[in-house]
Coordinates of C-alpha atoms in Angstrom, one line a residue:
M1 CA -0.1 -0.1 0.0
E2 CA 1.2 3.6 -0.4
S3 CA 2.6 5.4 2.2
V4 CA 1.1 8.6 1.0
K5 CA -1.5 9.1 -1.5
I6 CA -2.6 12.5 -3.0
N7 CA -5.8 12.6 -5.0
N8 CA -6.8 15.8 -7.2
L9 CA -5.1 18.1 -4.7
S10 CA -5.4 22.0 -5.4
K11 CA -4.2 24.6 -3.2
R12 CA -4.3 28.4 -3.6
Y13 CA -3.0 31.4 -1.6
Y14 CA -5.4 34.3 -2.5
D15 CA -5.3 34.6 -6.2
R16 CA -2.3 32.5 -6.6
C17 CA -2.4 28.8 -7.5
I18 CA 0.3 26.7 -5.7
F19 CA -1.1 23.3 -7.0
H20 CA -3.8 22.4 -9.3
R21 CA -5.3 18.9 -9.2
I22 CA -2.0 16.9 -8.7
N23 CA -2.0 13.2 -8.0
F24 CA 0.8 11.1 -6.8
S25 CA 1.4 8.0 -4.7
F26 CA 4.7 7.4 -2.8
Y27 CA 5.7 4.0 -1.5
P28 CA 7.8 2.7 1.5
G29 CA 11.5 2.4 0.9
K30 CA 11.7 5.2 -1.5
I31 CA 13.5 8.7 -1.2
I32 CA 11.7 11.4 -3.0
G33 CA 13.3 14.7 -3.9
L34 CA 11.5 18.0 -4.4
L35 CA 13.2 20.7 -6.3
G36 CA 12.0 24.2 -7.5
D37 CA 12.5 27.8 -7.2
N38 CA 11.9 29.9 -4.1
G39 CA 8.2 30.2 -3.4
V40 CA 7.0 27.5 -5.9
G41 CA 5.4 25.4 -3.1
K42 CA 8.0 22.9 -1.8
T43 CA 7.4 23.8 1.8
T44 CA 3.6 24.0 1.1
F45 CA 3.8 20.4 -0.4
I46 CA 5.4 19.2 3.0
K47 CA 2.8 20.9 5.2
L48 CA -0.1 19.5 3.1
I49 CA 1.1 16.0 3.5
C50 CA 1.5 16.3 7.4
G51 CA -2.0 18.2 7.7
L52 CA -0.3 21.6 8.8
I53 CA -2.4 23.2 6.2
Y54 CA -5.2 21.5 4.2
P55 CA -5.9 21.5 0.6
D56 CA -8.6 23.6 -1.0
E57 CA -9.7 20.5 -3.0
G58 CA -8.9 17.0 -3.0
E59 CA -7.4 14.5 -0.3
V60 CA -4.3 13.3 1.2
F61 CA -3.9 9.7 2.7
V62 CA -1.1 8.6 5.1
N63 CA -1.0 4.9 5.4
G64 CA -4.5 4.8 4.1
I65 CA -5.8 7.4 6.8
D66 CA -7.3 10.6 5.5
I67 CA -4.9 13.3 7.1
K68 CA -7.9 15.9 7.3
K69 CA -10.1 13.7 9.2
Q70 CA -7.6 12.0 11.5
R71 CA -4.5 14.1 11.7
S72 CA -3.4 13.0 15.3
K73 CA -3.5 9.3 14.3
S74 CA -1.6 10.0 11.0
M75 CA 1.2 12.1 12.8
Q76 CA 2.0 9.1 14.9
N77 CA 3.8 7.7 11.8
I78 CA 5.2 11.1 10.5
G79 CA 8.4 12.8 11.6
V80 CA 8.7 16.5 10.1
F81 CA 11.5 18.8 9.9
L82 CA 10.7 22.2 8.7
E83 CA 13.3 25.1 8.0
G84 CA 13.2 28.1 10.2
S85 CA 10.8 26.7 12.7
R86 CA 11.6 26.3 16.3
S87 CA 11.6 22.8 16.7
T88 CA 13.6 22.4 19.9
Y89 CA 13.1 23.8 23.2
W90 CA 16.2 25.9 24.2
K91 CA 16.1 25.5 28.0
L92 CA 16.2 21.8 27.7
T93 CA 19.3 19.7 26.9
A94 CA 19.8 17.9 23.7
W95 CA 18.8 14.6 25.6
Q96 CA 15.7 15.9 27.2
N97 CA 14.5 17.2 23.9
L98 CA 14.9 13.9 22.1
L99 CA 12.9 12.2 25.0
Y100 CA 10.2 15.1 25.0
F101 CA 9.6 14.8 21.4
S102 CA 9.4 10.9 21.4
G103 CA 6.9 11.1 24.3
L104 CA 4.7 13.4 22.3
K105 CA 4.3 10.6 19.6
G106 CA 3.9 8.0 22.2
T107 CA 7.3 6.5 22.5
F108 CA 8.4 6.2 26.2
G109 CA 10.7 4.3 28.5
K110 CA 13.6 2.2 27.4
L111 CA 12.5 2.4 23.6
A112 CA 12.7 6.2 23.8
H113 CA 16.0 6.2 25.5
N114 CA 17.4 3.7 22.9
Q115 CA 16.2 5.7 20.2
A116 CA 17.6 8.8 21.6
K117 CA 21.0 7.5 22.2
N118 CA 21.2 6.0 18.7
L119 CA 20.3 9.3 17.2
L120 CA 22.9 11.3 19.3
Q121 CA 25.5 9.0 18.0
I122 CA 24.3 9.0 14.5
F123 CA 24.3 12.9 14.3
D124 CA 27.6 13.1 16.4
L125 CA 25.8 14.8 19.3
W126 CA 26.7 12.4 22.2
D127 CA 29.3 14.6 23.7
I128 CA 26.6 17.6 24.0
R129 CA 23.7 15.5 25.2
N130 CA 23.6 17.3 28.5
T131 CA 24.0 20.8 27.1
K132 CA 21.2 23.0 27.0
V133 CA 20.1 23.9 23.4
E134 CA 20.6 27.7 23.8
L135 CA 24.3 27.0 24.2
L136 CA 24.6 25.3 21.0
S137 CA 25.8 26.5 17.6
F138 CA 23.4 26.8 14.8
G139 CA 24.7 23.9 12.8
V140 CA 24.5 21.6 15.9
K141 CA 21.0 22.8 16.6
Q142 CA 20.1 21.9 13.2
R143 CA 21.5 18.4 13.8
L144 CA 19.5 18.1 16.8
A145 CA 16.2 19.3 15.3
L146 CA 16.7 16.7 12.6
A147 CA 17.3 14.0 15.4
C148 CA 14.0 15.1 17.1
S149 CA 11.9 14.7 14.1
L150 CA 13.0 11.0 14.1
S151 CA 12.9 10.2 17.8
H152 CA 9.7 8.2 17.5
D153 CA 11.0 6.1 14.7
P154 CA 8.4 7.2 12.1
S155 CA 7.8 5.3 8.9
I156 CA 7.3 8.6 6.9
I157 CA 9.9 11.3 7.1
L158 CA 9.3 14.9 5.8
L159 CA 12.3 17.2 5.5
D160 CA 12.4 20.7 4.4
E161 CA 15.8 22.1 3.6
P162 CA 17.5 19.7 6.0
T163 CA 21.1 20.2 5.1
S164 CA 20.8 24.1 5.4
G165 CA 23.7 25.0 8.0
L166 CA 25.2 21.6 8.1
D167 CA 29.0 21.4 7.4
K168 CA 30.4 19.0 4.8
Q169 CA 31.0 16.1 7.2
S170 CA 27.5 16.6 8.8
S171 CA 26.0 16.4 5.6
I172 CA 27.8 13.2 4.5
I173 CA 26.6 11.8 7.8
F174 CA 23.0 12.9 7.0
E175 CA 22.9 11.4 3.4
R176 CA 24.2 8.1 4.8
F177 CA 21.5 8.1 7.3
I178 CA 18.7 8.8 4.9
K179 CA 19.7 6.1 2.5
Q180 CA 19.6 3.6 5.6
L181 CA 16.1 4.8 6.4
A182 CA 15.1 3.8 2.9
H183 CA 16.8 0.5 3.4
E184 CA 14.6 0.1 6.4
N185 CA 11.5 0.5 4.1
K186 CA 10.7 4.0 5.3
L187 CA 9.5 6.8 2.9
V188 CA 11.6 10.1 3.0
I189 CA 10.4 13.1 1.0
I190 CA 13.0 16.0 1.0
A191 CA 12.5 19.4 -0.4
S192 CA 15.8 21.2 -1.1
H193 CA 17.8 23.8 -3.1
D194 CA 20.8 21.3 -2.9
H195 CA 20.5 19.7 -6.5
G196 CA 23.6 17.6 -5.9
M197 CA 22.3 16.1 -2.7
I198 CA 19.1 15.4 -4.3
E199 CA 20.7 13.7 -7.2
R200 CA 22.8 11.6 -5.0
I201 CA 20.2 10.2 -2.7
S202 CA 16.8 10.3 -4.4
H203 CA 15.0 7.5 -6.3
T204 CA 12.8 10.0 -7.8
T205 CA 13.1 13.8 -8.3
L206 CA 10.0 15.9 -8.7
I207 CA 10.4 19.5 -10.0
I208 CA 7.6 22.0 -8.9
K209 CA 6.7 24.7 -11.3
N210 CA 3.7 26.6 -12.3
G211 CA 1.2 24.8 -9.9
L212 CA 2.2 21.4 -11.4
I213 CA 4.7 18.7 -10.6
S214 CA 6.0 19.3 -14.2
H215 CA 8.9 16.7 -14.5
V216 CA 9.7 13.3 -12.9
L217 CA 13.1 12.5 -13.4

């Protein structure tokens, strides 16, 4: 079954058409890259899939569930990273943030601790696990925010400009980790300006233009 199914979706902002009757199905084990100029709708596409905004027409199904009718249930299987959003709590430590966000999605106890430890090590955050977020550099905060979006081990991962602010080594670690998620049969959708990264790791690249997904490469 599709992880995400989009039926005849349309979205407008005032008099501007962002999407017009688009249809797509995305399956487990795939990495989908979204490319396009600033303002064409990459972030909007991510927000529509996770129910942060709703389409004017059409439907979005996540693991067979209508996101508009049962968003809370759908979000248990979704991890989201949005560029520019405050997705960590600055007065908490890195470790506390991971446990907090996993708890929001219903993951507690030993499972939450093991997942937090694994993510801290993968994203090279173990040494700062007991440091408050307010004391961390921008790049480290970015890595922690990515880790927090994955803290409940979701089956669908939605990422908006995830490599912004990451150094070269961190970007290499990130790409390796995303490929591993796909090997674990998870769906990953990435919106980015980094064409090179999208080309290296995506199974399918979608180009958004003029309200349509105009090319599939």
